[in-house]
PDB file of C-alpha atoms in Angstrom:
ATOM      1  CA  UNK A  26      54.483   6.447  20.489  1.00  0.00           C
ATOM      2  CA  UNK A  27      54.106   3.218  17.939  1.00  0.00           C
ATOM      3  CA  UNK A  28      53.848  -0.034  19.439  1.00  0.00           C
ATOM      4  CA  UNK A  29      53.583  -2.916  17.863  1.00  0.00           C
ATOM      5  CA  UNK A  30      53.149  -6.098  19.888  1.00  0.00           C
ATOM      6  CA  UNK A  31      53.023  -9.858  18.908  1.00  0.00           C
ATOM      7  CA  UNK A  32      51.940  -8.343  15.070  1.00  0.00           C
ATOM      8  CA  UNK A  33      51.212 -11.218  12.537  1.00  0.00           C
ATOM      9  CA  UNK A  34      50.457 -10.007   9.037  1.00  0.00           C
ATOM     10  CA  UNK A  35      50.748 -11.133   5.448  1.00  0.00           C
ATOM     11  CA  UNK A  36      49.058 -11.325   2.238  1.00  0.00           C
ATOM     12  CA  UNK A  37      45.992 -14.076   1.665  1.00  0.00           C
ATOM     13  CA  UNK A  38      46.564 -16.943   3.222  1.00  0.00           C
ATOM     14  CA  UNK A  39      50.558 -16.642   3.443  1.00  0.00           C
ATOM     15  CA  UNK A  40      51.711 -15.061   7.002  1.00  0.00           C
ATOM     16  CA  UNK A  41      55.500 -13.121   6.510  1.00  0.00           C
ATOM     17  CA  UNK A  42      55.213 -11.589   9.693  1.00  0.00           C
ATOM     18  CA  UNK A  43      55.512 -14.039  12.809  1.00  0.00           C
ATOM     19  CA  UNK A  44      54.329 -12.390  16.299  1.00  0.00           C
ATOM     20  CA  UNK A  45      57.083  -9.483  16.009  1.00  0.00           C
ATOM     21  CA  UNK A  46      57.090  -6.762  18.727  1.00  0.00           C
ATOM     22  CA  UNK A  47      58.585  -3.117  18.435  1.00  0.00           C
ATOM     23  CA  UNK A  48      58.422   0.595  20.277  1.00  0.00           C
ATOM     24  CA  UNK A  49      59.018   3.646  17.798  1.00  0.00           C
ATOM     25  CA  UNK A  50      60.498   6.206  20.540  1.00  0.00           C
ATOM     26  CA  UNK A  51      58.585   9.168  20.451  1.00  0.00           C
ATOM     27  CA  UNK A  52      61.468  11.535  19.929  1.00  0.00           C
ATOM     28  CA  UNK A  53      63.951   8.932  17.649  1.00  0.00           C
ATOM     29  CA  UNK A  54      64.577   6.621  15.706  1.00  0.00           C
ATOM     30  CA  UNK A  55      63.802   3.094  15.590  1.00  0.00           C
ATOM     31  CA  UNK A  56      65.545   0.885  12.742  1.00  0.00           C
ATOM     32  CA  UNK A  57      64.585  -2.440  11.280  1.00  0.00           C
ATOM     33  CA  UNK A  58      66.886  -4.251   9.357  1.00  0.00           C
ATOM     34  CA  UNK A  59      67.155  -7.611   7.488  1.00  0.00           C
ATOM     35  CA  UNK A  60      67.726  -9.292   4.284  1.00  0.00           C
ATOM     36  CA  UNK A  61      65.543  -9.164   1.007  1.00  0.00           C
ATOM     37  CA  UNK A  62      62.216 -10.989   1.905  1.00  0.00           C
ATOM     38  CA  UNK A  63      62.887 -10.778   5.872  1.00  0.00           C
ATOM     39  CA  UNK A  64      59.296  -9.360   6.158  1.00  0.00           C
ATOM     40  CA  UNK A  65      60.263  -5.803   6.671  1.00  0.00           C
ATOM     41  CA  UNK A  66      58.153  -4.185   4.377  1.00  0.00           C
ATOM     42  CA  UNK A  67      55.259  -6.330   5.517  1.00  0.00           C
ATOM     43  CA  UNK A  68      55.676  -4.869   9.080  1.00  0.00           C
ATOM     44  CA  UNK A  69      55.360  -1.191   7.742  1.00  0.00           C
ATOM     45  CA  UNK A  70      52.363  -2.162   5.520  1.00  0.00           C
ATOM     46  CA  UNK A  71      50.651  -3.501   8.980  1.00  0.00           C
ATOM     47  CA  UNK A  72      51.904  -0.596  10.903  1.00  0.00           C
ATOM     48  CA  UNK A  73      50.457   1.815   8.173  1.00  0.00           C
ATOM     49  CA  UNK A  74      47.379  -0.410   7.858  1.00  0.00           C
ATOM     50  CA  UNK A  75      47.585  -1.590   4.160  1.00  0.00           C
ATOM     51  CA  UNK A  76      47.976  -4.972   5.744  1.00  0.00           C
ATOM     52  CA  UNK A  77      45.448  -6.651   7.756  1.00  0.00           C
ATOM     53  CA  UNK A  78      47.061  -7.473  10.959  1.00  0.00           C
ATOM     54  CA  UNK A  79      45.836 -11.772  11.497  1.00  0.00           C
ATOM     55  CA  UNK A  80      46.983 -11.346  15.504  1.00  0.00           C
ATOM     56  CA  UNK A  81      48.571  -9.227  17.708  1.00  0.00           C
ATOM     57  CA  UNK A  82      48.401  -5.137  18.134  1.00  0.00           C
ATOM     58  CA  UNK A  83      49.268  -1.782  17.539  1.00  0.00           C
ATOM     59  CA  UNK A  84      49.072   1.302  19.412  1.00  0.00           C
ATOM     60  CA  UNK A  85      49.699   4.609  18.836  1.00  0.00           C
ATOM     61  CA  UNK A  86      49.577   6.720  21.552  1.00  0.00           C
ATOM     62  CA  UNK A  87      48.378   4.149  24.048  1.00  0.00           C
ATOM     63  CA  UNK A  88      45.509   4.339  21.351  1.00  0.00           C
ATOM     64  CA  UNK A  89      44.156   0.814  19.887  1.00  0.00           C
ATOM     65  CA  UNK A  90      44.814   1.449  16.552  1.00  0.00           C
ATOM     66  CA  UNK A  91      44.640  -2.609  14.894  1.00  0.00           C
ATOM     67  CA  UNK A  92      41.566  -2.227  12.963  1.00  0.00           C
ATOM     68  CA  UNK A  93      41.672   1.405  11.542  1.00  0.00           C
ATOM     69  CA  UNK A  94      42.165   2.489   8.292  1.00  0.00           C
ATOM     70  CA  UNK A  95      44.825   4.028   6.723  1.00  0.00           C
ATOM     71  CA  UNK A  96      43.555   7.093   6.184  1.00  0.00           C
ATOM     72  CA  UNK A  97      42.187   7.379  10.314  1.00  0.00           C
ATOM     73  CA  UNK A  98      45.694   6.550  11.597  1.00  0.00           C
ATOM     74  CA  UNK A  99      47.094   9.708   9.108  1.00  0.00           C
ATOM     75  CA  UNK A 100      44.525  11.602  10.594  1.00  0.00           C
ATOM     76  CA  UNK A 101      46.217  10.663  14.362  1.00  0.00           C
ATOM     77  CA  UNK A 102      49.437  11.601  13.002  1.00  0.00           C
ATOM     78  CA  UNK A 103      51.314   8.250  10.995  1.00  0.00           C
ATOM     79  CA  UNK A 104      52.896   9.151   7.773  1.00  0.00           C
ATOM     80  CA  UNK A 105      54.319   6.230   5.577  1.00  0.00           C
ATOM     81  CA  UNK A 106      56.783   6.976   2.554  1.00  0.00           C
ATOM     82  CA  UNK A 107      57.014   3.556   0.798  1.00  0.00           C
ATOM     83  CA  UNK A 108      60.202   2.203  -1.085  1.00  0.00           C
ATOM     84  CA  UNK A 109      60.689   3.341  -5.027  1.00  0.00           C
ATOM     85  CA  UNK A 110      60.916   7.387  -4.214  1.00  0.00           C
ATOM     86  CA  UNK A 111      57.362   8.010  -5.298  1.00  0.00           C
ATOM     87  CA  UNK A 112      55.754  11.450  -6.669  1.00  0.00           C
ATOM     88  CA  UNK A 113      53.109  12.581  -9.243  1.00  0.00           C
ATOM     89  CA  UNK A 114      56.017  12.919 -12.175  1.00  0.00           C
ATOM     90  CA  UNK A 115      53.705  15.022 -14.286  1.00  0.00           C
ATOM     91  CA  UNK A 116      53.610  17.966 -11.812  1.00  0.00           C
ATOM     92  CA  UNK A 117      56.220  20.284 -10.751  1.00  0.00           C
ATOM     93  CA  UNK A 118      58.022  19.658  -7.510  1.00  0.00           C
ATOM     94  CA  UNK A 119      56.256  23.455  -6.163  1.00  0.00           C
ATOM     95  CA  UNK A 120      52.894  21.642  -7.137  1.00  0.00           C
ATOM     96  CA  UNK A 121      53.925  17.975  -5.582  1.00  0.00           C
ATOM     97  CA  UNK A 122      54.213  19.650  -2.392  1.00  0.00           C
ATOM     98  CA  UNK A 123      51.375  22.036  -3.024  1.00  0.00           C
ATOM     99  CA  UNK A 124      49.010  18.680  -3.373  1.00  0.00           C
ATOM    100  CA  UNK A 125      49.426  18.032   0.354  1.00  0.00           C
ATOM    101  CA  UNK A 126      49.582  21.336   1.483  1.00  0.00           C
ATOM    102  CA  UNK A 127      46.168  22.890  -0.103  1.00  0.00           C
ATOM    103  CA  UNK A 128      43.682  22.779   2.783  1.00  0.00           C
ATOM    104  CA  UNK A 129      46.228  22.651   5.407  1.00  0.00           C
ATOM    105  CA  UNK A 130      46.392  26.010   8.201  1.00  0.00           C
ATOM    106  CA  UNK A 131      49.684  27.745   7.538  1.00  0.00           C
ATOM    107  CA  UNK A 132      50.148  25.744   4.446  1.00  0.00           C
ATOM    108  CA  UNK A 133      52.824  27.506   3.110  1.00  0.00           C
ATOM    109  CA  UNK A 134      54.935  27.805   6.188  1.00  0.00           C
ATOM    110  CA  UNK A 135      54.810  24.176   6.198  1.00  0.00           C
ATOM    111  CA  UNK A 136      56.122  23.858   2.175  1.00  0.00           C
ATOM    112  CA  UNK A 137      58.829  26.430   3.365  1.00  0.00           C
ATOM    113  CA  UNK A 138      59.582  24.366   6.463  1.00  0.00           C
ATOM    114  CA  UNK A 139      60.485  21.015   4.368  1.00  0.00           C
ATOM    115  CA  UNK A 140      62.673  23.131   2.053  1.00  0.00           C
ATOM    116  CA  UNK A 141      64.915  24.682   4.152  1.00  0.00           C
ATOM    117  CA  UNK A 142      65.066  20.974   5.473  1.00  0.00           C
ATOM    118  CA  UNK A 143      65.610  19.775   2.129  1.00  0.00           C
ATOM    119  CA  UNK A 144      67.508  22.411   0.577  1.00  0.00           C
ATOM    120  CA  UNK A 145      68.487  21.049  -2.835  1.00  0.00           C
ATOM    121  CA  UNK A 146      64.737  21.061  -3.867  1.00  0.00           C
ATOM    122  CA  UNK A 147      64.561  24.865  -3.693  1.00  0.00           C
ATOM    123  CA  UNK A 148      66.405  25.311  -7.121  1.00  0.00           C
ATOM    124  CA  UNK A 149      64.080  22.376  -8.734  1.00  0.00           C
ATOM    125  CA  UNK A 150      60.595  23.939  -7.998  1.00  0.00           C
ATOM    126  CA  UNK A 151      59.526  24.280 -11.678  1.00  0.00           C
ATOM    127  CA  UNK A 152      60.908  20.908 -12.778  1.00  0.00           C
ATOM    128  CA  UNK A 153      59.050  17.915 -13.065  1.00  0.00           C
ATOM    129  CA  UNK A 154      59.429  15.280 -10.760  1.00  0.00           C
ATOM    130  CA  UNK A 155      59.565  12.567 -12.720  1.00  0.00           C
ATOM    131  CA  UNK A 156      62.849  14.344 -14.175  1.00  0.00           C
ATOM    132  CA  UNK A 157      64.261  14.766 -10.951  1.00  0.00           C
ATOM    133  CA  UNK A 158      67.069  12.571  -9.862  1.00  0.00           C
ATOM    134  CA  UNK A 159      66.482   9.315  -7.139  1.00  0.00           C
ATOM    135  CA  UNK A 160      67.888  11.034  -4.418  1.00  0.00           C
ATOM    136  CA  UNK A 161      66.065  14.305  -5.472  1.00  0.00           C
ATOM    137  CA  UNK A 162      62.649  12.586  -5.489  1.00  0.00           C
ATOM    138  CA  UNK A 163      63.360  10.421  -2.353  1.00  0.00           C
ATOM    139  CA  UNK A 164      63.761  13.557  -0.511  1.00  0.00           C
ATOM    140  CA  UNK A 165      60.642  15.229  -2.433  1.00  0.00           C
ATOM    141  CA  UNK A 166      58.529  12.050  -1.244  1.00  0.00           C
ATOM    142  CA  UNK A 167      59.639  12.564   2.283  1.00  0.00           C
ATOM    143  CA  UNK A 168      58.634  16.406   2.185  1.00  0.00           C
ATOM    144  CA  UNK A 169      55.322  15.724   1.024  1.00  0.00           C
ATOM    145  CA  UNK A 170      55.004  13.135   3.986  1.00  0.00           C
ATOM    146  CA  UNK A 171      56.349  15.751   6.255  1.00  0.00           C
ATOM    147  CA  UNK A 172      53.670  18.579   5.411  1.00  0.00           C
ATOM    148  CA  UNK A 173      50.801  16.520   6.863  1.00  0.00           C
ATOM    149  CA  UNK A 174      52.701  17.395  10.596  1.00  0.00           C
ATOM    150  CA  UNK A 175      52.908  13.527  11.558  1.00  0.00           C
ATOM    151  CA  UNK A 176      53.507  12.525  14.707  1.00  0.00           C
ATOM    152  CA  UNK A 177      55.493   9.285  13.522  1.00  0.00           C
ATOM    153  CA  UNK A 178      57.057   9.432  10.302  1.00  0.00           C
ATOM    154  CA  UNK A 179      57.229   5.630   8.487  1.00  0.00           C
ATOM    155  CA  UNK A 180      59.946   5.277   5.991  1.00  0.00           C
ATOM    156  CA  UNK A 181      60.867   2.253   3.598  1.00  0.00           C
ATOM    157  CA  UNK A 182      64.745   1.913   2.107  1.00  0.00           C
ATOM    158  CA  UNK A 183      65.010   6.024   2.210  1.00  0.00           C
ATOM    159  CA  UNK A 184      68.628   5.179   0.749  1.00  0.00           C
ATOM    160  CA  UNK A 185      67.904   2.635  -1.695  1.00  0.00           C
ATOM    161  CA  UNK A 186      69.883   3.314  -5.074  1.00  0.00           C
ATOM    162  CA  UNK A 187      70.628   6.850  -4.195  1.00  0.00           C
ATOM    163  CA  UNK A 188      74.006   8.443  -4.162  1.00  0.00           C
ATOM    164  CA  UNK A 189      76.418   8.639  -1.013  1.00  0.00           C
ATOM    165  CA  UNK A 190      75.898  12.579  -0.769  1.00  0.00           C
ATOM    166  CA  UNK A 191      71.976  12.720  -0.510  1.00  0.00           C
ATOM    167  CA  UNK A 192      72.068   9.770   1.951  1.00  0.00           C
ATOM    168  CA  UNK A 193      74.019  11.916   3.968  1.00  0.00           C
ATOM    169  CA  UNK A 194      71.530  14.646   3.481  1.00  0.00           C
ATOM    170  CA  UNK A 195      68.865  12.677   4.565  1.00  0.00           C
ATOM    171  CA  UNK A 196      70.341  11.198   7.350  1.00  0.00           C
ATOM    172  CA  UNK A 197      71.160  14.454   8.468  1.00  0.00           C
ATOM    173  CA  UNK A 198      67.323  15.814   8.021  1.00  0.00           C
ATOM    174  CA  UNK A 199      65.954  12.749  10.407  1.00  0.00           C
ATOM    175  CA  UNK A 200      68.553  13.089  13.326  1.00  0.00           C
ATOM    176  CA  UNK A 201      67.046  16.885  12.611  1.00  0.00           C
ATOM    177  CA  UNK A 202      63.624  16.508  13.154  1.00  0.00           C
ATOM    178  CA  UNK A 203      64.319  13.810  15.959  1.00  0.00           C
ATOM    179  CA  UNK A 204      65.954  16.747  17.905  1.00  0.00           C
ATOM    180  CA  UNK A 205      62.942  18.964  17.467  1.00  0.00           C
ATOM    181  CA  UNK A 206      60.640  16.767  19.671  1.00  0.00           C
ATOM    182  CA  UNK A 207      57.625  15.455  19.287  1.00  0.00           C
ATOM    183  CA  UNK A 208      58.513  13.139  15.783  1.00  0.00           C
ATOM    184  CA  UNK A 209      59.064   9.308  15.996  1.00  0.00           C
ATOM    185  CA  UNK A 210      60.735   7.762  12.992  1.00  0.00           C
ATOM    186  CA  UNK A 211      59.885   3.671  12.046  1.00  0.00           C
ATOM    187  CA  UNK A 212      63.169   3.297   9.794  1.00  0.00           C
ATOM    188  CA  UNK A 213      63.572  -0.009   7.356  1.00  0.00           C
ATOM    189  CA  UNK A 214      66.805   0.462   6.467  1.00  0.00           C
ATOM    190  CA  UNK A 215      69.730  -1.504   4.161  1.00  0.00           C
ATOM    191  CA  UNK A 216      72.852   0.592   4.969  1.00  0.00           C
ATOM    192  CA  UNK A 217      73.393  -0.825   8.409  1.00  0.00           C
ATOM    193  CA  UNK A 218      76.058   2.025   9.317  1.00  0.00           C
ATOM    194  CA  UNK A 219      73.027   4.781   8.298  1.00  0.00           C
ATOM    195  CA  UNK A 220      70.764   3.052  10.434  1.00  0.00           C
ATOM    196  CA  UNK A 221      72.785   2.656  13.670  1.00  0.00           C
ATOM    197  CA  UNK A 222      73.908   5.975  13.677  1.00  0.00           C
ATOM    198  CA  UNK A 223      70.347   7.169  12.848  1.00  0.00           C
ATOM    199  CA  UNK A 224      68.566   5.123  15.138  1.00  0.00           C
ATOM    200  CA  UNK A 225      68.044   4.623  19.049  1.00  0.00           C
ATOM    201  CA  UNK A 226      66.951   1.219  19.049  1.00  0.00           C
ATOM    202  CA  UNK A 227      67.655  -1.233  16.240  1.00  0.00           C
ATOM    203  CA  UNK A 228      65.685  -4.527  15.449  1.00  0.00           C
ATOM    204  CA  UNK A 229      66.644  -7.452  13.179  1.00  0.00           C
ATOM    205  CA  UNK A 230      64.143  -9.534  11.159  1.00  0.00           C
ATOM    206  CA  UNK A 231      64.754 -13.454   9.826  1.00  0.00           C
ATOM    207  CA  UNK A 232      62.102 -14.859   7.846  1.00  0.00           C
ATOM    208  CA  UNK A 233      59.186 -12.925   9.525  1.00  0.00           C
ATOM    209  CA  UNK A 234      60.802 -13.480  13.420  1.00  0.00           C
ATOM    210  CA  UNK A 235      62.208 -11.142  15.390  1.00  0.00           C
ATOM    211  CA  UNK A 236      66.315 -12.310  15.831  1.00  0.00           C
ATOM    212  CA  UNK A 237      67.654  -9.420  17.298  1.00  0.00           C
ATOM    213  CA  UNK A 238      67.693  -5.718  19.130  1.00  0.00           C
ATOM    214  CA  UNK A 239      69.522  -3.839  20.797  1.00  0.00           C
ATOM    215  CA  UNK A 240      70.628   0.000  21.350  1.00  0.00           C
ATOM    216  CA  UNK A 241      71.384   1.911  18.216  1.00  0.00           C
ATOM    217  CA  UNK A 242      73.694   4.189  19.416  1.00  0.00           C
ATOM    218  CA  UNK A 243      75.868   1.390  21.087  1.00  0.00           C
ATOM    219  CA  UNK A 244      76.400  -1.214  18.374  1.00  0.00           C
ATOM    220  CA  UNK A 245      78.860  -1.884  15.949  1.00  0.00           C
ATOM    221  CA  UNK A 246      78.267  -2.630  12.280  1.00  0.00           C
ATOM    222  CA  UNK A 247      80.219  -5.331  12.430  1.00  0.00           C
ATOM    223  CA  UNK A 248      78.230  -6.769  15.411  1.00  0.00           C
ATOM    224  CA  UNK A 249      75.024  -6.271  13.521  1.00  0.00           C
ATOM    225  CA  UNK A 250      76.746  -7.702  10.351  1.00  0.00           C
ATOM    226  CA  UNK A 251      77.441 -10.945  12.508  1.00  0.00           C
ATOM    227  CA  UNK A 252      73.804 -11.180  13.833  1.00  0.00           C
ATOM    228  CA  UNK A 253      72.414 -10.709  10.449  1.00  0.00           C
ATOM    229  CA  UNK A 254      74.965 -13.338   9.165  1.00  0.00           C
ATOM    230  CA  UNK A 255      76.263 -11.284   6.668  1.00  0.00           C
TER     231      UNK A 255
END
């Protein structure tokens, strides 16, 4: 599905990302985890193509994808929700999703898909989404990334500062779509238990450098917390 192999990336002149490798399955999850500033979110950004990758590559679909723009690797089928639960907080939460899904074939099938996935946002259609809760928007962000029918789905801290309950609800909707087929998920995750037991394959950044993997599904979170050096 994703590949990205010996990927060095940063911002000017200042590389964060050090020749780091990883495979999104293409029907799971793959997590990255590390501490604030481990370079995580500069991965994603190169993945997506908001960063300029300085070496390496990535694939998608045994595709060369390296130089592309954002929008072209959307078009393929990459979807990126960034960190901060982002929406257009003026507009209703019917019209946030109706943004993406004007233009689209069966464009209402797909709104109705995301909200039977995402239940709670049935009952908050006319409120605006900048009056929605974290949580509520988080899962309104990943919706709207979710109408565009991606083939990978890119997501940054989906739990940050949200409440135990929607976590849940959003873990829930990714080991979901995972079982549907056909949907790899690139994770960046905190909550190391939430990203083991979403994930197939876990990696662990340090400073840019790749420290540690391993099988998702197989680890503990306290043997993560001891690579990590928590």
């Amino acid at each position: 599905m994703l590949q990205l192999i010996d990927v060095r990336s940063g911002y000017g002149r200042s590389e964060v990302v050090h020749g780091v490798s990883i495979e999104v399955p293409r029907e799971g999850v793959a997590a990255v985890m590390g501490h604030n500033g481990a370079g995580k979110t500069t991965l994603l950004r190169a993945a997506v193509g908001l960063l300029k990758c300085s070496a390496g590559t990535v694939l998608f679909d045994g595709e060369d994808i390296t130089k592309l723009r954002p929008s072209a690797r959307v078009a393929r089928g990459v979807a990126y929700v960034p960190q901060g639960q982002q929406s257009f907080g003026q507009l209703t939460t019917m019209e946030n999703l109706q943004v993406v899904a004007d233009g689209r074939k069966n464009g209402r099938q797909l709104i109705d898909e995301q909200l039977d996935l995402f239940p709670a946002l049935k009952e908050l259609l006319t409120r605006k989404a900048g009056l929605l809760s974290g949580g509520q928007r988080q899962q309104l962000a990943i919706a709207r990334a979710l109408i565009t029918s991606p083939k990978c789905l890119i997501l940054d801290e989906p739990t940050e500062g949200i409440q135990p309950s929607v976590v849940a609800e959003i873990e829930t909707a990714i080991v979901e779509l995972t079982n549907r087929g056909d949907l790899g998920v690139l994770l960046v995750e905190q909550h190391i238990g939430f990203a083991l037991e979403s994930s197939q394959h876990y990696y662990i950044l340090e400073a840019g450098r790749l420290t540690s993997s391993g099988a998702g599904g197989s680890a503990s979170e306290t043997e993560v917390r001891a690579a990590m050096a928590i």
